[in-house]
Short mmCIF file of C-alpha atoms in Angstrom, two decimals:
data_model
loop_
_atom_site.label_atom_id
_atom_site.label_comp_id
_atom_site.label_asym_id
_atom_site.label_seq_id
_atom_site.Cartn_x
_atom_site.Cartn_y
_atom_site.Cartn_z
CA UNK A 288 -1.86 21.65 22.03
CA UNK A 289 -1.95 20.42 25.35
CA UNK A 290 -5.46 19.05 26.75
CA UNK A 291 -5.83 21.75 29.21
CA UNK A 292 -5.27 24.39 26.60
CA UNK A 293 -7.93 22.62 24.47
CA UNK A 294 -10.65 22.58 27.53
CA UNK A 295 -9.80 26.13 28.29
CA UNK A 296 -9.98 27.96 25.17
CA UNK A 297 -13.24 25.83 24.16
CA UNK A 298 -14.47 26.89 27.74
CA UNK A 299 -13.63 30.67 27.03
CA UNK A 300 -15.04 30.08 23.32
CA UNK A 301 -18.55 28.96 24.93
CA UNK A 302 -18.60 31.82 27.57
CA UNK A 303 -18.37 34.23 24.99
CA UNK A 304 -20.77 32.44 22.66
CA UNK A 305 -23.27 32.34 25.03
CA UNK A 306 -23.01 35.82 26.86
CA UNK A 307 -23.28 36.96 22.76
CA UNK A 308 -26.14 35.42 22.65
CA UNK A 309 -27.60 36.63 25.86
CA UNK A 310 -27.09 39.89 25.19
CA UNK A 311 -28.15 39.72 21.27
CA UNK A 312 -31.70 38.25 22.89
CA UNK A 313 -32.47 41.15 25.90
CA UNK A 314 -31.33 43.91 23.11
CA UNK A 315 -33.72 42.36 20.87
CA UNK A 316 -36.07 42.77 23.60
CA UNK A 317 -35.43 46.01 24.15
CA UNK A 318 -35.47 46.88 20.66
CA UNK A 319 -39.03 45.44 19.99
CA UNK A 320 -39.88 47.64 23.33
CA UNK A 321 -38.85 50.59 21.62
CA UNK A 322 -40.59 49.30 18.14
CA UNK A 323 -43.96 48.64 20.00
CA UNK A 324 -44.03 51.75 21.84
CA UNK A 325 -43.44 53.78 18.78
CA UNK A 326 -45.86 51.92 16.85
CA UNK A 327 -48.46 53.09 19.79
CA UNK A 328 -47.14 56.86 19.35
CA UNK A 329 -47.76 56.40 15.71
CA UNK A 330 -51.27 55.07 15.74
CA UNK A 331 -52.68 56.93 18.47
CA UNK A 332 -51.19 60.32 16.29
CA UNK A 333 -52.68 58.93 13.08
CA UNK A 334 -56.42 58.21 15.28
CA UNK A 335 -56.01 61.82 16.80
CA UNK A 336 -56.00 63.27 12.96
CA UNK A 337 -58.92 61.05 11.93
CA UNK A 338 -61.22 61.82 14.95
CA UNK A 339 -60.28 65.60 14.16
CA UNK A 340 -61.66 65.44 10.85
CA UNK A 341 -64.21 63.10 11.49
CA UNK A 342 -65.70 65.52 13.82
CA UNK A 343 -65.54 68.17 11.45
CA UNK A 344 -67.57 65.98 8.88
CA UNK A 345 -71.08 65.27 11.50
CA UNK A 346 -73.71 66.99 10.13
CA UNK A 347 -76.08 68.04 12.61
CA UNK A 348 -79.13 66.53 11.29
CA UNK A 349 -77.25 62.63 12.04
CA UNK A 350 -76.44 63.64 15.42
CA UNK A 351 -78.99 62.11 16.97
CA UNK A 352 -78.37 58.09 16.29
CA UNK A 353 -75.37 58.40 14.03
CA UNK A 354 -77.71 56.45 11.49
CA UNK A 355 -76.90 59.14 8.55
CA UNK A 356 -73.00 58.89 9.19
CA UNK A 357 -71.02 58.01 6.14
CA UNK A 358 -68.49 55.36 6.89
CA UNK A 359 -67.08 55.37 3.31
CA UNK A 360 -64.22 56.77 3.38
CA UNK A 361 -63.62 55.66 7.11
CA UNK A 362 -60.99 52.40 6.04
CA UNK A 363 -59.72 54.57 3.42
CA UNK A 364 -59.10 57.86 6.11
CA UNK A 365 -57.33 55.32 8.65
CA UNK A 366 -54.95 53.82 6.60
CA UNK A 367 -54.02 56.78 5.68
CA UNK A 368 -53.11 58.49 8.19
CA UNK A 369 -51.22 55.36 9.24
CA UNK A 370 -49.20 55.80 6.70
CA UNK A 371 -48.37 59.03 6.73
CA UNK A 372 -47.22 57.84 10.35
CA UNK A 373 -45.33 55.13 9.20
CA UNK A 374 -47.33 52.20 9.25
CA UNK A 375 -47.81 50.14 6.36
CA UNK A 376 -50.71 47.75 8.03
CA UNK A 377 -53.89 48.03 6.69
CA UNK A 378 -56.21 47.07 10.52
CA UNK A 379 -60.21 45.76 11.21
CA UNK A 380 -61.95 49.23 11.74
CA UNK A 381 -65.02 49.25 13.65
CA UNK A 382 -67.26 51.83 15.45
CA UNK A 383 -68.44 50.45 18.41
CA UNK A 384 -71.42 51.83 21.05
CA UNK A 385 -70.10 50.43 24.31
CA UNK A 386 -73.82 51.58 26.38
CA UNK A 387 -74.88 48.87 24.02
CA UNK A 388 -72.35 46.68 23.59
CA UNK A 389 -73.25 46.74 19.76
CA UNK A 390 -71.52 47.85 16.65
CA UNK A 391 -72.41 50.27 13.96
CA UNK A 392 -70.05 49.37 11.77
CA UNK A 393 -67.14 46.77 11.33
CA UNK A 394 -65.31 46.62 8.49
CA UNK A 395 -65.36 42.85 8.74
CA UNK A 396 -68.17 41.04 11.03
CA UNK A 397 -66.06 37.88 11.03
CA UNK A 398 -63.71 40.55 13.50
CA UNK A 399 -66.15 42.08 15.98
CA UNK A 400 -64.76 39.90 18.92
CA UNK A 401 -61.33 40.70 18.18
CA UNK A 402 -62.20 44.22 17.73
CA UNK A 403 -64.02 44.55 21.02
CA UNK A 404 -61.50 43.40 22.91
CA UNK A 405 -58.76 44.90 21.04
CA UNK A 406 -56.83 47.79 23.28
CA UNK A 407 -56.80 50.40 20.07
CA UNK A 408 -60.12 52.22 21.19
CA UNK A 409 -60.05 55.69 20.31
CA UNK A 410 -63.73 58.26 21.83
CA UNK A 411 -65.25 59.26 18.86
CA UNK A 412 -67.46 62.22 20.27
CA UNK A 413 -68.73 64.90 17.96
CA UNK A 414 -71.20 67.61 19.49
CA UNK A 415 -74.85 66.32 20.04
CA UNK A 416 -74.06 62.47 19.15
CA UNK A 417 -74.30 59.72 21.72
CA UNK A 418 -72.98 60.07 25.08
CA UNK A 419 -69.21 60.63 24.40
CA UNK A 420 -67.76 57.62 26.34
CA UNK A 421 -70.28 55.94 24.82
CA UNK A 422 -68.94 55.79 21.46
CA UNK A 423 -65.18 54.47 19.77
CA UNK A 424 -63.12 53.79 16.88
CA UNK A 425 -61.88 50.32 17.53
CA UNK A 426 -58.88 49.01 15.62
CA UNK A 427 -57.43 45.81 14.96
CA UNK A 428 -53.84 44.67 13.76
CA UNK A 429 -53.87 41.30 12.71
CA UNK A 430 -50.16 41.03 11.86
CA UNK A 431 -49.47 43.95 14.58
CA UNK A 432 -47.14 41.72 15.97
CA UNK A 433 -44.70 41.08 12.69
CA UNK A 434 -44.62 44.48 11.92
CA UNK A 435 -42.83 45.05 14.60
CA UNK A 436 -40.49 42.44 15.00
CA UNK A 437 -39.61 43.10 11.17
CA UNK A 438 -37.13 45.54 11.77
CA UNK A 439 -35.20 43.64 14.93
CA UNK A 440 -35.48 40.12 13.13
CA UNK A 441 -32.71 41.68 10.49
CA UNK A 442 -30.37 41.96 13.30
CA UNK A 443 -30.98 39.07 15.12
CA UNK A 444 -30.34 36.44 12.19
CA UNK A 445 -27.36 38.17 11.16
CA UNK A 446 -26.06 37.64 14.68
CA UNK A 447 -26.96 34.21 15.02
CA UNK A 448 -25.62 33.88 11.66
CA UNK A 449 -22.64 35.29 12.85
CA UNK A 450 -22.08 33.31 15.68
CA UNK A 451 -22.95 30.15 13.67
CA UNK A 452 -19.97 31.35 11.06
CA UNK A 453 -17.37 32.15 14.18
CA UNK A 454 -18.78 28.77 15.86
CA UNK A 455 -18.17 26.91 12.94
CA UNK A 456 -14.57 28.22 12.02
CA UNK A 457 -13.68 27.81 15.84
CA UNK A 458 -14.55 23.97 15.13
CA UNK A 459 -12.67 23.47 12.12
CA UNK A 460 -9.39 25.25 14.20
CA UNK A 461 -9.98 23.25 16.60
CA UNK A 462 -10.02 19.58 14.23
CA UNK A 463 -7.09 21.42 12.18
CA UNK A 464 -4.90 21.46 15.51
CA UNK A 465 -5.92 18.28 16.89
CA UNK A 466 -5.35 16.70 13.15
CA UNK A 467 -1.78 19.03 13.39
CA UNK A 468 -1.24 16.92 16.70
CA UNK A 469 -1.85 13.57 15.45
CA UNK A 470 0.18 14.12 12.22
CA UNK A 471 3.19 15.33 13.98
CA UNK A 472 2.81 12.72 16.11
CA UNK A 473 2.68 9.80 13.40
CA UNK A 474 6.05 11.63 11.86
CA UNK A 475 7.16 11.46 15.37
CA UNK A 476 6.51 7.54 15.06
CA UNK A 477 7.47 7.48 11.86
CA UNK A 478 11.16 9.14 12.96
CA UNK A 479 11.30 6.65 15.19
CA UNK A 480 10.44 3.30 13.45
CA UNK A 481 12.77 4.68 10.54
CA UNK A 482 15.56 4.53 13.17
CA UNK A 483 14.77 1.31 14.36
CA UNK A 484 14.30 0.34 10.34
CA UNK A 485 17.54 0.97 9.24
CA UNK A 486 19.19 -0.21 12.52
CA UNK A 487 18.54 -3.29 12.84
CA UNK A 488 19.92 -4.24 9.14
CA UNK A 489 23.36 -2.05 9.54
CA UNK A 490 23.56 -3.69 13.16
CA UNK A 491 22.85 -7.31 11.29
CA UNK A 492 25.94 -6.46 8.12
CA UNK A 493 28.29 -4.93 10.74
CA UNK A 494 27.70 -8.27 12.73
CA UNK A 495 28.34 -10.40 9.97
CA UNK A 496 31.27 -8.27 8.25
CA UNK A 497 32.77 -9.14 11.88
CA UNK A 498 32.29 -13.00 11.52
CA UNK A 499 33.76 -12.86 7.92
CA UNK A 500 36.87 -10.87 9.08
CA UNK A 501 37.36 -14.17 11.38
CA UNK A 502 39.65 -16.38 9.45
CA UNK A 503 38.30 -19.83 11.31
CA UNK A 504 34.86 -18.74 9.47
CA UNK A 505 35.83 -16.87 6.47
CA UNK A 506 37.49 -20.24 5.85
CA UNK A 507 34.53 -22.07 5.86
CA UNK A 508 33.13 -21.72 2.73
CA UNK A 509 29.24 -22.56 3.65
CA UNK A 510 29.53 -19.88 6.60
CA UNK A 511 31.23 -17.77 4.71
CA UNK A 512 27.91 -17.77 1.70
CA UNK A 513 25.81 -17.92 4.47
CA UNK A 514 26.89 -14.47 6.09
CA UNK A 515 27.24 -12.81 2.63
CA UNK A 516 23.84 -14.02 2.20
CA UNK A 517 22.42 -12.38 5.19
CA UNK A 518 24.60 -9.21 4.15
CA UNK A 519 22.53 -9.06 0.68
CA UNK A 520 19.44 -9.74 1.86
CA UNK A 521 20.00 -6.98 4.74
CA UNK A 522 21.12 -4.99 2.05
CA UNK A 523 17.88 -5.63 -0.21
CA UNK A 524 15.69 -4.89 2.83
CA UNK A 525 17.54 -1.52 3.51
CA UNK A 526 17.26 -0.54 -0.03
CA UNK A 527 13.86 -1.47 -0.37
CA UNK A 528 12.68 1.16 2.83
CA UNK A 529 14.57 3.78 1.54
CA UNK A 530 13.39 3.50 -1.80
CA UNK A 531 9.80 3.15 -0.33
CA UNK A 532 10.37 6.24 1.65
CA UNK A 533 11.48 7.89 -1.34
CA UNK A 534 8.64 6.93 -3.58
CA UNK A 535 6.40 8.04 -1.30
CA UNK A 536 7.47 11.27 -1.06
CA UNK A 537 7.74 11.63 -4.61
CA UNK A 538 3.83 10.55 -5.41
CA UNK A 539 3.08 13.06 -3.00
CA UNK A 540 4.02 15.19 -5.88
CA UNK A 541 0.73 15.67 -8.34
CA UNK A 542 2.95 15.83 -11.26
CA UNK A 543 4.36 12.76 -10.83
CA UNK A 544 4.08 10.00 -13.30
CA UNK A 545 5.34 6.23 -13.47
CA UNK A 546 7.65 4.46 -16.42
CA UNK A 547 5.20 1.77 -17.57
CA UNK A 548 6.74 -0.76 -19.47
CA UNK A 549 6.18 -4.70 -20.47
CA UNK A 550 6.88 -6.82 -17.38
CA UNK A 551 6.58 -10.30 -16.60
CA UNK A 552 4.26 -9.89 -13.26
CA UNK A 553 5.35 -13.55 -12.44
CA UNK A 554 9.41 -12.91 -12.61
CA UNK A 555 8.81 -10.13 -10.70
CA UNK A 556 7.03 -12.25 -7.21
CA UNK A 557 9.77 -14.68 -8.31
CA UNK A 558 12.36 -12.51 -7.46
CA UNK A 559 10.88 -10.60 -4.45
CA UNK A 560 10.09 -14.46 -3.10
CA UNK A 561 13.72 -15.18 -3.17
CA UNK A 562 14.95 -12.12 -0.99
CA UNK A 563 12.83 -13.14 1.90
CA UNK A 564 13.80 -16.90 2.05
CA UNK A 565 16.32 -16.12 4.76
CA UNK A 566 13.88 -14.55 6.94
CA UNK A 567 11.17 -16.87 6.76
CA UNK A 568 13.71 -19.85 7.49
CA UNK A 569 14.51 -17.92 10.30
CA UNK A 570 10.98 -18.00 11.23
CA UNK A 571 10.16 -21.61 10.40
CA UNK A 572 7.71 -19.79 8.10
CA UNK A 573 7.11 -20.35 4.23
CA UNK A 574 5.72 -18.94 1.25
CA UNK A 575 3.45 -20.67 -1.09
CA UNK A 576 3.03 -19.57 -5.23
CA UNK A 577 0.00 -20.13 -7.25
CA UNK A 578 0.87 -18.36 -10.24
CA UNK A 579 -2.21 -18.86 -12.53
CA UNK A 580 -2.60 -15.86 -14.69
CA UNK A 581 -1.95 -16.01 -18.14
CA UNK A 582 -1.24 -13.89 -20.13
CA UNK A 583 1.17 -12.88 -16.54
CA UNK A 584 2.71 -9.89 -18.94
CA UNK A 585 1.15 -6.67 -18.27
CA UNK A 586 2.45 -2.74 -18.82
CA UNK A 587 3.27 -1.06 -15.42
CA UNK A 588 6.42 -0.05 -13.63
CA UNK A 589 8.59 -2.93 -13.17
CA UNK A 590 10.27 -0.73 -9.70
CA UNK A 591 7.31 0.53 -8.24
CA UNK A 592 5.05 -3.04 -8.88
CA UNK A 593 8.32 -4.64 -7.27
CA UNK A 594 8.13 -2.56 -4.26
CA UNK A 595 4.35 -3.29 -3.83
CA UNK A 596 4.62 -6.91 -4.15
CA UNK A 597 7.67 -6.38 -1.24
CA UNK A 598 5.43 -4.40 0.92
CA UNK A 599 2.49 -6.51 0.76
CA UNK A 600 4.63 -9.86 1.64
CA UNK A 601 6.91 -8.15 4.26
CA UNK A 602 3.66 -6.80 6.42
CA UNK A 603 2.10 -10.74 5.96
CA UNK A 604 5.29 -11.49 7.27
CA UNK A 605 5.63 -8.92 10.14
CA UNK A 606 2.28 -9.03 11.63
CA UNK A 607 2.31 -12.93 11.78
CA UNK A 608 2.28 -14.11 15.56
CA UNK A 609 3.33 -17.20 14.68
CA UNK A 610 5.14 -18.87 11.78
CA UNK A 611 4.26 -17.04 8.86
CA UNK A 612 2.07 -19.04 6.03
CA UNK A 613 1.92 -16.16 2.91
CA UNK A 614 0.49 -17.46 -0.10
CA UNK A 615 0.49 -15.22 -3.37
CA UNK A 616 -1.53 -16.17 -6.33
CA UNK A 617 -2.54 -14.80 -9.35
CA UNK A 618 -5.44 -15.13 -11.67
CA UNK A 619 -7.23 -13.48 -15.32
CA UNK A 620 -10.45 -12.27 -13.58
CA UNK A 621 -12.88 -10.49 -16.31
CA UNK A 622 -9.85 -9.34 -18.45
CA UNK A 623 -7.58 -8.12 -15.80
CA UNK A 624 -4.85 -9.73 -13.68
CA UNK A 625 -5.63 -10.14 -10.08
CA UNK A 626 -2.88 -10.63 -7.55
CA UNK A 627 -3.88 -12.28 -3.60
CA UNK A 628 -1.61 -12.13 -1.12
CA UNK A 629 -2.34 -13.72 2.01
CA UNK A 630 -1.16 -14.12 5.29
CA UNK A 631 -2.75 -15.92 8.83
CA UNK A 632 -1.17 -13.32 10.89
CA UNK A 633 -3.41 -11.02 13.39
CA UNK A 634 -5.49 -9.53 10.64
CA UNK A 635 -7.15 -6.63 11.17
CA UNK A 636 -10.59 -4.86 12.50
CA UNK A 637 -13.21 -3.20 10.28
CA UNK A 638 -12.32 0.36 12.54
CA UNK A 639 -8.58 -0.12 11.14
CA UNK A 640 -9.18 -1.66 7.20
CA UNK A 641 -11.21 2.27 6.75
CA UNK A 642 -8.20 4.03 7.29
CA UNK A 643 -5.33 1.32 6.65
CA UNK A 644 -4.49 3.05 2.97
CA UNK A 645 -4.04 6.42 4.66
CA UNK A 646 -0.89 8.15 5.18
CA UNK A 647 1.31 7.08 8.38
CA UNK A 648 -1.55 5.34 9.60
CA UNK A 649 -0.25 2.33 11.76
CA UNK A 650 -2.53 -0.55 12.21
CA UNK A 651 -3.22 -1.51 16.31
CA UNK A 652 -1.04 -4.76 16.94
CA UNK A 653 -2.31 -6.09 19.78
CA UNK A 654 -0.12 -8.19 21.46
CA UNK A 655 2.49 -8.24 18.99
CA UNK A 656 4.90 -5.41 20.79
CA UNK A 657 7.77 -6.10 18.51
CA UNK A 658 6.04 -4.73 15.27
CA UNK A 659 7.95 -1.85 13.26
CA UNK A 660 6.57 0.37 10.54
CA UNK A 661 7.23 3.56 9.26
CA UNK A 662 3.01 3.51 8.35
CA UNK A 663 3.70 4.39 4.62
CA UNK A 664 3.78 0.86 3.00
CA UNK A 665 0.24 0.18 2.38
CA UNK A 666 -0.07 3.93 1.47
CA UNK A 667 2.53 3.71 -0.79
CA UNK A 668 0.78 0.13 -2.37
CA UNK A 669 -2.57 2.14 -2.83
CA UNK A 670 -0.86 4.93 -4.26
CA UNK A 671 1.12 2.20 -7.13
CA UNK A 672 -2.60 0.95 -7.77
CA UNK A 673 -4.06 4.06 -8.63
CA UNK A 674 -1.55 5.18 -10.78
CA UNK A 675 -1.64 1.79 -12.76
CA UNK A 676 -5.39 2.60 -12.50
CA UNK A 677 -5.91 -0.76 -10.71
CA UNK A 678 -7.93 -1.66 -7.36
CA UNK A 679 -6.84 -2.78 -4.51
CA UNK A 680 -9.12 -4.34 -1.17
CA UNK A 681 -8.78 -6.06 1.49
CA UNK A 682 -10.41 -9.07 3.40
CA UNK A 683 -9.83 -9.27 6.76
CA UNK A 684 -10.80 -11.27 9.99
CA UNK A 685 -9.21 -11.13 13.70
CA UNK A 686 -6.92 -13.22 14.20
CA UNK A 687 -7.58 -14.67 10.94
CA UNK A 688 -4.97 -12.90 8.62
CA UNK A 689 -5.96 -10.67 5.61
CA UNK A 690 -5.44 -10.92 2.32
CA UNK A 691 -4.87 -8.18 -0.15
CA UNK A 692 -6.66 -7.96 -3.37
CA UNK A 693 -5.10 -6.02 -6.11
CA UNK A 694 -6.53 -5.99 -9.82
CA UNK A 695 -4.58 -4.77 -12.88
CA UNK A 696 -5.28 -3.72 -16.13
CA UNK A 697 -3.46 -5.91 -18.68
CA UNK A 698 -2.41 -3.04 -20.90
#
């Protein structure tokens, strides 16, 4: 996906996101409008049928100071007729004289002040009582307020909840393509380094097939072992990436499973030592053994712990500035074989040794411009490991080198 396909739909994403938002907030709005008002329809109709039948109830003899009046059943008549309305809050009640400022009754002292300045004031004037805008049935709804956003709040978390569902899909898209990207770029690389791979060895036999076929050389008997030398070790090194390439794909497989056997770990360094004598000459560069482990027999897969041991040496090879120095030792550590192999090439940052295991993951050279890889060798070494149910680490400094830690069980 191109960047300004990225910054655009993201952009469009956000628009909508927000303008969802925007108009999820003024609908809620409007929505507790329409809640509040009819929450003031319903208590003012539920007040009109109280003061209709309170006024029925005054006796004529308490009309004078309202001393006599019964406020029993006063909470009890309120709520009520409340609920008949549809309102399931039970409120302060009080019955205030506003001439005096005073109340005759509050359901709850502790309340007064809220109640006399509370805007639920209904007249309360039967015939012959005080001064008719003298007297009122105050009310007060304490939790007024979530009664009526109850029935918007629903809503509203379900859309933000919504949005935070769509918001968080759109994210994972969005790291699915741009993880899409980088992955078919790395085959991209990978396509490429192959090529160059398997190049450079056919270009290296074809070029010394053509010395051998000249008779002043293929006379020569040390020329003449020292081209069919190159030819086999070119050979070795070609077979070796395409049966790492192989391999790989093959452990990709969960069904996969290796051919343990009884193998001689130290034969096996022995021999992959040997094939890269030629190329470290070239180099000036040499390899040092320190072979201590004993017992060095252990039960793995003599192919696949070849091709590790390959790997490891040929990237302590390739990513050595200078003359490559690779020592590989060996050593019983608490009842399992551990195998080092070093290098003083560029080594590698702490960014780079998290993800240096993964999959087509290339490690930055630097300077070194001349560095090949397909990216699957040190993939394909962790991938051995676990399925000898070994461990493998690394210790690395900046141009320091690294060295590779691998530990094996002995059965």
């Amino acid at each position: 996906m191109k960047r300004w396909i990225r910054i655009f739909t993201i952009s469009v994403f956000a628009i909508a996101a927000v303008s969802l938002v925007v108009i999820q907030f003024y609908q809620t709005r409007r929505t507790f409008s329409i809640n509040d008002n009819m929450f003031n329809i319903g208590v003012g109709n539920a007040m009109d049928e109280v003061i209709k039948q309170l006024e029925g109830d005054v006796k004529g003899d308490d009309r004078q100071t309202g001393t006599a009046f019964s406020y029993q059943g006063l909470d009890s008549l309120i709520t009520e007729q409340l609920l008949l309305n549809g309102i399931d809050i039970h409120p302060e009640v009080g019955l205030y004289n506003s001439s005096e400022r005073s109340f005759l009754y509050s359901s709850d002292p502790k309340h007064e002040k809220q109640l006399e300045e509370s805007p639920y004031r209904y007249n309360f004037h039967p015939a012959g009582v005080v001064s008719s805008n003298q007297l009122f049935i105050n009310l007060a709804f304490p939790s007024a307020q979530l009664f009526l956003q109850r029935n918007s709040n629903l809503f509203v978390y379900m859309t933000f909840f919504l949005v935070l569902i769509i918001a968080t899909m759109f994210i994972i898209s969005l790291r699915t393509l741009a993880n899409q990207r980088k992955l078919d770029q790395m085959k991209s690389e990978f396509i490429n380094n192959m090529t160059h791979e398997i190049k450079t060895p056919l270009a290296t036999i074809g070029l010394a097939c053509e010395m051998l076929r000249d008779e002043t050389i293929s006379q020569d008997i040390d020329s003449r072992q020292n081209f069919i030398g190159i030819i086999n070790d070119e050979n070795q090194r070609m077979r070796v990436l395409v049966e790492t390439i192989l391999q790989s794909a093959k452990m990709s497989n969960k069904n996969f499973r290796i051919s343990p056997k009884e193998v001689d770990v130290h034969q096996i360094i022995g021999k992959v030592a040997q094939s890269f004598t030629l190329t470290l000459s070239n180099r000036g560069g040499h390899l040092e053994t320190h072979l201590g482990a004993d017992p060095s027999v252990i039960v793995a897969d003599e192919l696949h712990l070849t091709n590790l041991v390959y790997n490891l040496i040929d990237n302590g090879i390739k990513y050595s500035t200078n003359a490559p120095e690779i020592t590989v030792s060996t050593a019983i550590v608490d009842g399992k074989l551990e195998l080092r192999v070093s290098d003083h090439g560029i080594g590698i940052s702490k960014e780079d040794q998290k993800h240096v295991f993964e999959k087509f993951y290339r490690v930055s050279t630097g300077n070194v411009h001349n560095v090949k890889g397909f990216g699957i060798g040190l993939n394909y070494v962790a991938q051995v490991v676990k399925l000898h149910q070994g461990h493998i680490a690394i210790e690395s400094t900046l141009g320091q080198g690294s060295t590779f830690i691998i530990t094996l069980p002995l059965q």
